[in-house]
Structure formats: structure tokens, C-alpha cells
């Protein structure tokens, strides 16, 4: 697995890769949804947007979680599931994210250590700016 590179860039030296930041390598944040959205609606949004994750925000528009298609499918297939389950009810509370100034090397290390397929990039005000993803 290596970090996705979203824009073509000239070949760089290893020193450049160490100093590249999350802001340099991130994808656009993609769909951002409210935490009161139901699991079914979130799955529909994912399907329409052709994405495997959604950035979840609270009522103030601040980043709270990143949910994946796999997580939503597991919740939906669980015995306690009802069509009233909201994203805020299933948030893992992990709270993992990277600052735009985090180096790509640091972000990749954190993602591998925590076994994350994607890591939101969040500014100092709590706004989701983008997402870093590991490619397979």
C-alpha cells in the first residue's frame, strides 16, 4: 500500500517525499454529511457519489468522523439495526485526523499503525479539507 497521489507531479527525491505535507497529497474531502443522517441515506449518498467513505460533520459543520461503506454495511447487517440508526449513533469516536502540515510520511505511518484506509485532513477550526487514502 502507498498513499494515493491525486495530481501528477514530477519525480521527486526521497527528501522531497519526507517534506511533502498532507495538504499536498490529499484528495478533496468529497461528500460531507451531517451526523443526524440515517445509515440508509448515507449508503445512498455513497453509491451516488461513487465513494467508499463520507466525512461526517456535526450541526456546526465541524468534522466528527469518517465512515466507510464497510462500516455502514456491518451496522446495517447487525441484529440491532433499525432504519432509525443515525451516523452519530455508530461513530467509532476514533477521532483520527491529520493536520494539513502533517508530513505524508507521518500520515502514512499513522494510517498503517491504526489500520486506517483513509485519514481526513482537518484544519485548526475543525473543517475537513480533504482525505488521504492508502492505495492497494
Tab-separated table of N, CA and C in Angstrom, residues 14-128:
chain	number	residue	atom	x	y	z
A	14	UNK	N	13.768	11.374	-2.487
A	14	UNK	CA	13.268	10.892	-1.200
A	14	UNK	C	13.145	12.031	-0.201
A	15	UNK	N	14.039	12.994	-0.265
A	15	UNK	CA	13.972	14.133	0.653
A	15	UNK	C	12.689	14.923	0.431
A	16	UNK	N	12.276	15.090	-0.836
A	16	UNK	CA	11.025	15.795	-1.128
A	16	UNK	C	9.838	15.046	-0.538
A	17	UNK	N	9.836	13.728	-0.635
A	17	UNK	CA	8.720	12.930	-0.125
A	17	UNK	C	8.590	13.076	1.388
A	18	UNK	N	9.706	13.192	2.070
A	18	UNK	CA	9.689	13.341	3.529
A	18	UNK	C	9.068	14.677	3.917
A	19	UNK	N	9.251	15.702	3.095
A	19	UNK	CA	8.785	17.040	3.429
A	19	UNK	C	7.420	17.378	2.840
A	20	UNK	N	6.872	16.536	1.962
A	20	UNK	CA	5.529	16.787	1.429
A	20	UNK	C	4.526	16.717	2.567
A	21	UNK	N	3.558	17.581	2.511
A	21	UNK	CA	2.563	17.618	3.584
A	21	UNK	C	1.267	16.937	3.161
A	22	UNK	N	0.406	16.708	4.135
A	22	UNK	CA	-0.909	16.126	3.870
A	22	UNK	C	-1.687	17.011	2.903
A	23	UNK	N	-1.540	18.320	3.028
A	23	UNK	CA	-2.238	19.241	2.133
A	23	UNK	C	-1.796	19.047	0.690
A	24	UNK	N	-0.543	18.656	0.470
A	24	UNK	CA	-0.027	18.417	-0.878
A	24	UNK	C	-0.595	17.139	-1.496
A	25	UNK	N	-0.891	16.155	-0.678
A	25	UNK	CA	-1.238	14.826	-1.177
A	25	UNK	C	-2.714	14.462	-1.061
A	26	UNK	N	-3.502	15.273	-0.379
A	26	UNK	CA	-4.888	14.884	-0.096
A	26	UNK	C	-5.791	14.979	-1.318
A	27	UNK	N	-6.834	14.156	-1.280
A	27	UNK	CA	-7.945	14.228	-2.221
A	27	UNK	C	-8.923	15.250	-1.663
A	28	UNK	N	-9.797	15.775	-2.487
A	28	UNK	CA	-10.869	16.638	-1.982
A	28	UNK	C	-11.656	15.850	-0.941
A	29	UNK	N	-12.241	16.545	0.008
A	29	UNK	CA	-12.947	15.873	1.101
A	29	UNK	C	-14.098	15.003	0.610
A	30	UNK	N	-14.652	15.322	-0.541
A	30	UNK	CA	-15.778	14.540	-1.040
A	30	UNK	C	-17.045	14.886	-0.284
A	31	UNK	N	-18.021	14.003	-0.360
A	31	UNK	CA	-19.291	14.309	0.307
A	31	UNK	C	-19.121	14.480	1.811
A	32	UNK	N	-19.661	15.575	2.316
A	32	UNK	CA	-19.697	15.809	3.754
A	32	UNK	C	-21.158	15.774	4.166
A	33	UNK	N	-21.452	14.983	5.183
A	33	UNK	CA	-22.828	14.775	5.610
A	33	UNK	C	-22.969	15.095	7.092
A	34	UNK	N	-24.206	15.323	7.512
A	34	UNK	CA	-24.485	15.624	8.915
A	34	UNK	C	-24.582	14.342	9.712
A	35	UNK	N	-24.259	14.428	10.990
A	35	UNK	CA	-24.271	13.249	11.847
A	35	UNK	C	-25.669	12.734	12.172
A	36	UNK	N	-26.725	13.492	11.816
A	36	UNK	CA	-28.085	13.001	12.052
A	36	UNK	C	-28.642	12.230	10.842
A	37	UNK	N	-27.829	12.047	9.817
A	37	UNK	CA	-28.247	11.276	8.634
A	37	UNK	C	-28.360	9.796	9.014
A	38	UNK	N	-29.354	9.116	8.448
A	38	UNK	CA	-29.500	7.687	8.727
A	38	UNK	C	-28.489	6.883	7.919
A	39	UNK	N	-28.247	5.662	8.361
A	39	UNK	CA	-27.324	4.767	7.680
A	39	UNK	C	-27.785	4.513	6.243
A	40	UNK	N	-29.076	4.291	6.044
A	40	UNK	CA	-29.604	4.015	4.697
A	40	UNK	C	-29.353	5.196	3.755
A	41	UNK	N	-29.605	6.396	4.222
A	41	UNK	CA	-29.386	7.580	3.383
A	41	UNK	C	-27.894	7.738	3.107
A	42	UNK	N	-27.059	7.503	4.106
A	42	UNK	CA	-25.612	7.611	3.918
A	42	UNK	C	-25.124	6.615	2.865
A	43	UNK	N	-25.638	5.400	2.897
A	43	UNK	CA	-25.261	4.408	1.889
A	43	UNK	C	-25.701	4.851	0.495
A	44	UNK	N	-26.859	5.480	0.413
A	44	UNK	CA	-27.335	6.000	-0.875
A	44	UNK	C	-26.445	7.128	-1.380
A	45	UNK	N	-26.032	8.010	-0.470
A	45	UNK	CA	-25.134	9.104	-0.846
A	45	UNK	C	-23.807	8.529	-1.351
A	46	UNK	N	-23.283	7.527	-0.663
A	46	UNK	CA	-22.037	6.893	-1.089
A	46	UNK	C	-22.164	6.291	-2.481
A	47	UNK	N	-23.263	5.595	-2.707
A	47	UNK	CA	-23.479	4.971	-4.019
A	47	UNK	C	-23.555	6.031	-5.114
A	48	UNK	N	-24.293	7.101	-4.863
A	48	UNK	CA	-24.445	8.165	-5.860
A	48	UNK	C	-23.118	8.872	-6.131
A	49	UNK	N	-22.312	9.054	-5.082
A	49	UNK	CA	-21.034	9.750	-5.220
A	49	UNK	C	-19.902	8.808	-5.647
A	50	UNK	N	-20.191	7.524	-5.693
A	50	UNK	CA	-19.183	6.513	-6.034
A	50	UNK	C	-17.936	6.653	-5.173
A	51	UNK	N	-18.170	6.645	-3.864
A	51	UNK	CA	-17.079	6.762	-2.900
A	51	UNK	C	-17.222	5.675	-1.847
A	52	UNK	N	-16.140	5.378	-1.169
A	52	UNK	CA	-16.162	4.371	-0.120
A	52	UNK	C	-16.150	4.973	1.278
A	53	UNK	N	-16.203	6.298	1.370
A	53	UNK	CA	-16.212	6.942	2.682
A	53	UNK	C	-16.952	8.278	2.616
A	54	UNK	N	-17.427	8.707	3.779
A	54	UNK	CA	-18.077	10.006	3.923
A	54	UNK	C	-17.472	10.724	5.117
A	55	UNK	N	-17.283	12.016	4.977
A	55	UNK	CA	-16.864	12.860	6.094
A	55	UNK	C	-18.136	13.264	6.833
A	56	UNK	N	-18.167	13.009	8.136
A	56	UNK	CA	-19.345	13.312	8.957
A	56	UNK	C	-19.069	14.572	9.768
A	57	UNK	N	-20.030	15.496	9.744
A	57	UNK	CA	-19.910	16.765	10.469
A	57	UNK	C	-21.048	16.912	11.471
A	58	UNK	N	-20.804	17.689	12.519
A	58	UNK	CA	-21.853	17.968	13.499
A	58	UNK	C	-22.715	19.136	13.010
A	59	UNK	N	-23.631	19.572	13.865
A	59	UNK	CA	-24.566	20.638	13.483
A	59	UNK	C	-23.864	21.973	13.215
A	60	UNK	N	-22.620	22.114	13.688
A	60	UNK	CA	-21.847	23.329	13.443
A	60	UNK	C	-20.938	23.214	12.218
A	61	UNK	N	-21.025	22.080	11.523
A	61	UNK	CA	-20.206	21.870	10.335
A	61	UNK	C	-18.778	21.436	10.631
A	62	UNK	N	-18.513	21.029	11.876
A	62	UNK	CA	-17.179	20.604	12.271
A	62	UNK	C	-17.029	19.098	12.075
A	63	UNK	N	-15.864	18.671	11.622
A	63	UNK	CA	-15.570	17.261	11.411
A	63	UNK	C	-15.751	16.474	12.704
A	64	UNK	N	-16.449	15.333	12.621
A	64	UNK	CA	-16.588	14.460	13.786
A	64	UNK	C	-16.114	13.039	13.515
A	65	UNK	N	-16.264	12.568	12.283
A	65	UNK	CA	-15.898	11.178	11.988
A	65	UNK	C	-15.772	10.970	10.487
A	66	UNK	N	-15.182	9.840	10.146
A	66	UNK	CA	-15.138	9.372	8.770
A	66	UNK	C	-15.783	7.993	8.799
A	67	UNK	N	-16.833	7.794	8.024
A	67	UNK	CA	-17.473	6.477	7.981
A	67	UNK	C	-17.204	5.840	6.627
A	68	UNK	N	-17.042	4.541	6.653
A	68	UNK	CA	-16.767	3.792	5.431
A	68	UNK	C	-17.977	2.954	5.038
A	69	UNK	N	-18.006	2.576	3.770
A	69	UNK	CA	-19.066	1.698	3.268
A	69	UNK	C	-19.077	0.392	4.062
A	70	UNK	N	-17.892	-0.157	4.346
A	70	UNK	CA	-17.803	-1.413	5.088
A	70	UNK	C	-18.415	-1.261	6.487
A	71	UNK	N	-18.125	-0.158	7.157
A	71	UNK	CA	-18.687	0.080	8.500
A	71	UNK	C	-20.199	0.189	8.453
A	72	UNK	N	-20.714	0.941	7.474
A	72	UNK	CA	-22.163	1.102	7.358
A	72	UNK	C	-22.846	-0.213	7.021
A	73	UNK	N	-22.237	-1.000	6.152
A	73	UNK	CA	-22.812	-2.301	5.787
A	73	UNK	C	-22.836	-3.229	6.995
A	74	UNK	N	-21.776	-3.202	7.805
A	74	UNK	CA	-21.732	-4.041	9.007
A	74	UNK	C	-22.822	-3.638	9.987
A	75	UNK	N	-23.047	-2.345	10.155
A	75	UNK	CA	-24.105	-1.867	11.052
A	75	UNK	C	-25.467	-2.295	10.518
A	76	UNK	N	-25.686	-2.091	9.228
A	76	UNK	CA	-26.973	-2.434	8.623
A	76	UNK	C	-27.264	-3.930	8.731
A	77	UNK	N	-26.230	-4.758	8.669
A	77	UNK	CA	-26.422	-6.204	8.746
A	77	UNK	C	-26.469	-6.718	10.179
A	78	UNK	N	-26.269	-5.845	11.150
A	78	UNK	CA	-26.281	-6.245	12.553
A	78	UNK	C	-27.690	-6.496	13.081
A	79	UNK	N	-27.786	-7.276	14.119
A	79	UNK	CA	-29.090	-7.653	14.681
A	79	UNK	C	-29.812	-6.482	15.351
A	80	UNK	N	-29.092	-5.463	15.798
A	80	UNK	CA	-29.709	-4.324	16.486
A	80	UNK	C	-30.109	-3.206	15.522
A	81	UNK	N	-29.924	-3.407	14.226
A	81	UNK	CA	-30.167	-2.350	13.256
A	81	UNK	C	-31.653	-2.050	13.072
A	82	UNK	N	-31.962	-0.760	13.006
A	82	UNK	CA	-33.288	-0.295	12.576
A	82	UNK	C	-33.046	0.834	11.579
A	83	UNK	N	-34.081	1.214	10.852
A	83	UNK	CA	-33.916	2.285	9.873
A	83	UNK	C	-33.814	3.660	10.521
A	84	UNK	N	-33.782	3.702	11.832
A	84	UNK	CA	-33.632	4.970	12.561
A	84	UNK	C	-32.209	5.204	13.067
A	85	UNK	N	-31.311	4.271	12.826
A	85	UNK	CA	-29.928	4.428	13.280
A	85	UNK	C	-29.273	5.558	12.501
A	86	UNK	N	-28.700	6.479	13.237
A	86	UNK	CA	-28.064	7.663	12.647
A	86	UNK	C	-26.546	7.522	12.717
A	87	UNK	N	-25.864	8.301	11.899
A	87	UNK	CA	-24.407	8.231	11.867
A	87	UNK	C	-23.797	8.554	13.226
A	88	UNK	N	-24.383	9.498	13.958
A	88	UNK	CA	-23.836	9.836	15.285
A	88	UNK	C	-23.939	8.651	16.240
A	89	UNK	N	-24.877	7.725	15.976
A	89	UNK	CA	-25.051	6.548	16.830
A	89	UNK	C	-23.972	5.495	16.608
A	90	UNK	N	-23.320	5.531	15.468
A	90	UNK	CA	-22.350	4.490	15.142
A	90	UNK	C	-20.923	4.993	15.044
A	91	UNK	N	-20.726	6.280	15.249
A	91	UNK	CA	-19.369	6.838	15.152
A	91	UNK	C	-18.461	6.129	16.142
A	92	UNK	N	-17.312	5.722	15.651
A	92	UNK	CA	-16.361	4.992	16.486
A	92	UNK	C	-15.705	5.875	17.532
A	93	UNK	N	-15.731	7.189	17.295
A	93	UNK	CA	-15.105	8.084	18.239
A	93	UNK	C	-13.587	8.053	18.177
A	94	UNK	N	-13.030	7.423	17.140
A	94	UNK	CA	-11.583	7.342	16.992
A	94	UNK	C	-10.974	8.733	16.894
A	95	UNK	N	-11.610	9.586	16.124
A	95	UNK	CA	-11.162	10.962	16.009
A	95	UNK	C	-9.839	11.155	15.304
A	96	UNK	N	-9.352	10.138	14.625
A	96	UNK	CA	-8.079	10.261	13.919
A	96	UNK	C	-8.204	11.233	12.757
A	97	UNK	N	-7.234	12.113	12.643
A	97	UNK	CA	-7.155	13.016	11.503
A	97	UNK	C	-5.746	13.568	11.425
A	98	UNK	N	-5.442	14.163	10.293
A	98	UNK	CA	-4.133	14.790	10.095
A	98	UNK	C	-4.319	16.288	9.932
A	99	UNK	N	-3.338	17.024	10.364
A	99	UNK	CA	-3.276	18.463	10.103
A	99	UNK	C	-2.788	18.640	8.672
A	100	UNK	N	-3.133	19.746	8.029
A	100	UNK	CA	-2.603	19.996	6.689
A	100	UNK	C	-1.067	20.045	6.668
A	101	UNK	N	-0.447	20.328	7.811
A	101	UNK	CA	1.010	20.427	7.887
A	101	UNK	C	1.695	19.109	8.240
A	102	UNK	N	0.919	18.080	8.551
A	102	UNK	CA	1.477	16.758	8.825
A	102	UNK	C	2.204	16.278	7.575
A	103	UNK	N	3.376	15.695	7.746
A	103	UNK	CA	4.081	15.188	6.566
A	103	UNK	C	3.388	13.919	6.070
A	104	UNK	N	3.552	13.640	4.790
A	104	UNK	CA	2.976	12.438	4.200
A	104	UNK	C	3.524	11.200	4.904
A	105	UNK	N	4.808	11.223	5.225
A	105	UNK	CA	5.414	10.084	5.917
A	105	UNK	C	4.754	9.857	7.281
A	106	UNK	N	4.505	10.927	8.033
A	106	UNK	CA	3.843	10.798	9.343
A	106	UNK	C	2.418	10.275	9.185
A	107	UNK	N	1.697	10.805	8.204
A	107	UNK	CA	0.311	10.380	7.982
A	107	UNK	C	0.257	8.915	7.576
A	108	UNK	N	1.149	8.515	6.680
A	108	UNK	CA	1.169	7.119	6.244
A	108	UNK	C	1.491	6.194	7.410
A	109	UNK	N	2.437	6.592	8.244
A	109	UNK	CA	2.775	5.790	9.425
A	109	UNK	C	1.560	5.644	10.348
A	110	UNK	N	0.872	6.736	10.600
A	110	UNK	CA	-0.306	6.699	11.478
A	110	UNK	C	-1.396	5.808	10.882
A	111	UNK	N	-1.593	5.903	9.577
A	111	UNK	CA	-2.627	5.089	8.925
A	111	UNK	C	-2.298	3.607	9.015
A	112	UNK	N	-1.056	3.259	8.786
A	112	UNK	CA	-0.650	1.849	8.869
A	112	UNK	C	-0.743	1.350	10.316
A	113	UNK	N	-0.291	2.163	11.261
A	113	UNK	CA	-0.318	1.772	12.681
A	113	UNK	C	-1.751	1.565	13.170
A	114	UNK	N	-2.671	2.440	12.749
A	114	UNK	CA	-4.068	2.356	13.194
A	114	UNK	C	-4.939	1.537	12.248
A	115	UNK	N	-4.319	1.033	11.174
A	115	UNK	CA	-5.029	0.232	10.166
A	115	UNK	C	-6.197	0.993	9.561
A	116	UNK	N	-5.917	2.219	9.139
A	116	UNK	CA	-6.920	3.076	8.514
A	116	UNK	C	-6.715	3.082	7.011
A	117	UNK	N	-7.781	2.964	6.256
A	117	UNK	CA	-7.700	3.056	4.805
A	117	UNK	C	-7.738	4.497	4.336
A	118	UNK	N	-8.286	5.370	5.179
A	118	UNK	CA	-8.399	6.787	4.838
A	118	UNK	C	-8.236	7.619	6.101
A	119	UNK	N	-7.704	8.816	5.926
A	119	UNK	CA	-7.463	9.713	7.050
A	119	UNK	C	-7.847	11.128	6.641
A	120	UNK	N	-8.829	11.716	7.328
A	120	UNK	CA	-9.224	13.093	6.994
A	120	UNK	C	-8.120	14.088	7.326
A	121	UNK	N	-8.073	15.155	6.547
A	121	UNK	CA	-7.174	16.273	6.816
A	121	UNK	C	-8.074	17.404	7.309
A	122	UNK	N	-7.825	17.855	8.541
A	122	UNK	CA	-8.704	18.809	9.214
A	122	UNK	C	-7.892	20.024	9.639
A	123	UNK	N	-8.440	21.217	9.385
A	123	UNK	CA	-7.718	22.439	9.767
A	123	UNK	C	-7.913	22.754	11.244
A	124	UNK	N	-7.281	23.844	11.694
A	124	UNK	CA	-7.322	24.210	13.118
A	124	UNK	C	-8.702	24.616	13.596
A	125	UNK	N	-9.639	24.840	12.672
A	125	UNK	CA	-11.001	25.218	13.036
A	125	UNK	C	-11.962	24.031	13.017
A	126	UNK	N	-11.450	22.839	12.720
A	126	UNK	CA	-12.286	21.651	12.685
A	126	UNK	C	-12.943	21.377	11.345
A	127	UNK	N	-12.553	22.111	10.307
A	127	UNK	CA	-13.122	21.910	8.977
A	127	UNK	C	-12.354	20.826	8.231
A	128	UNK	N	-13.082	19.884	7.635
A	128	UNK	CA	-12.448	18.840	6.833
A	128	UNK	C	-12.043	19.433	5.490
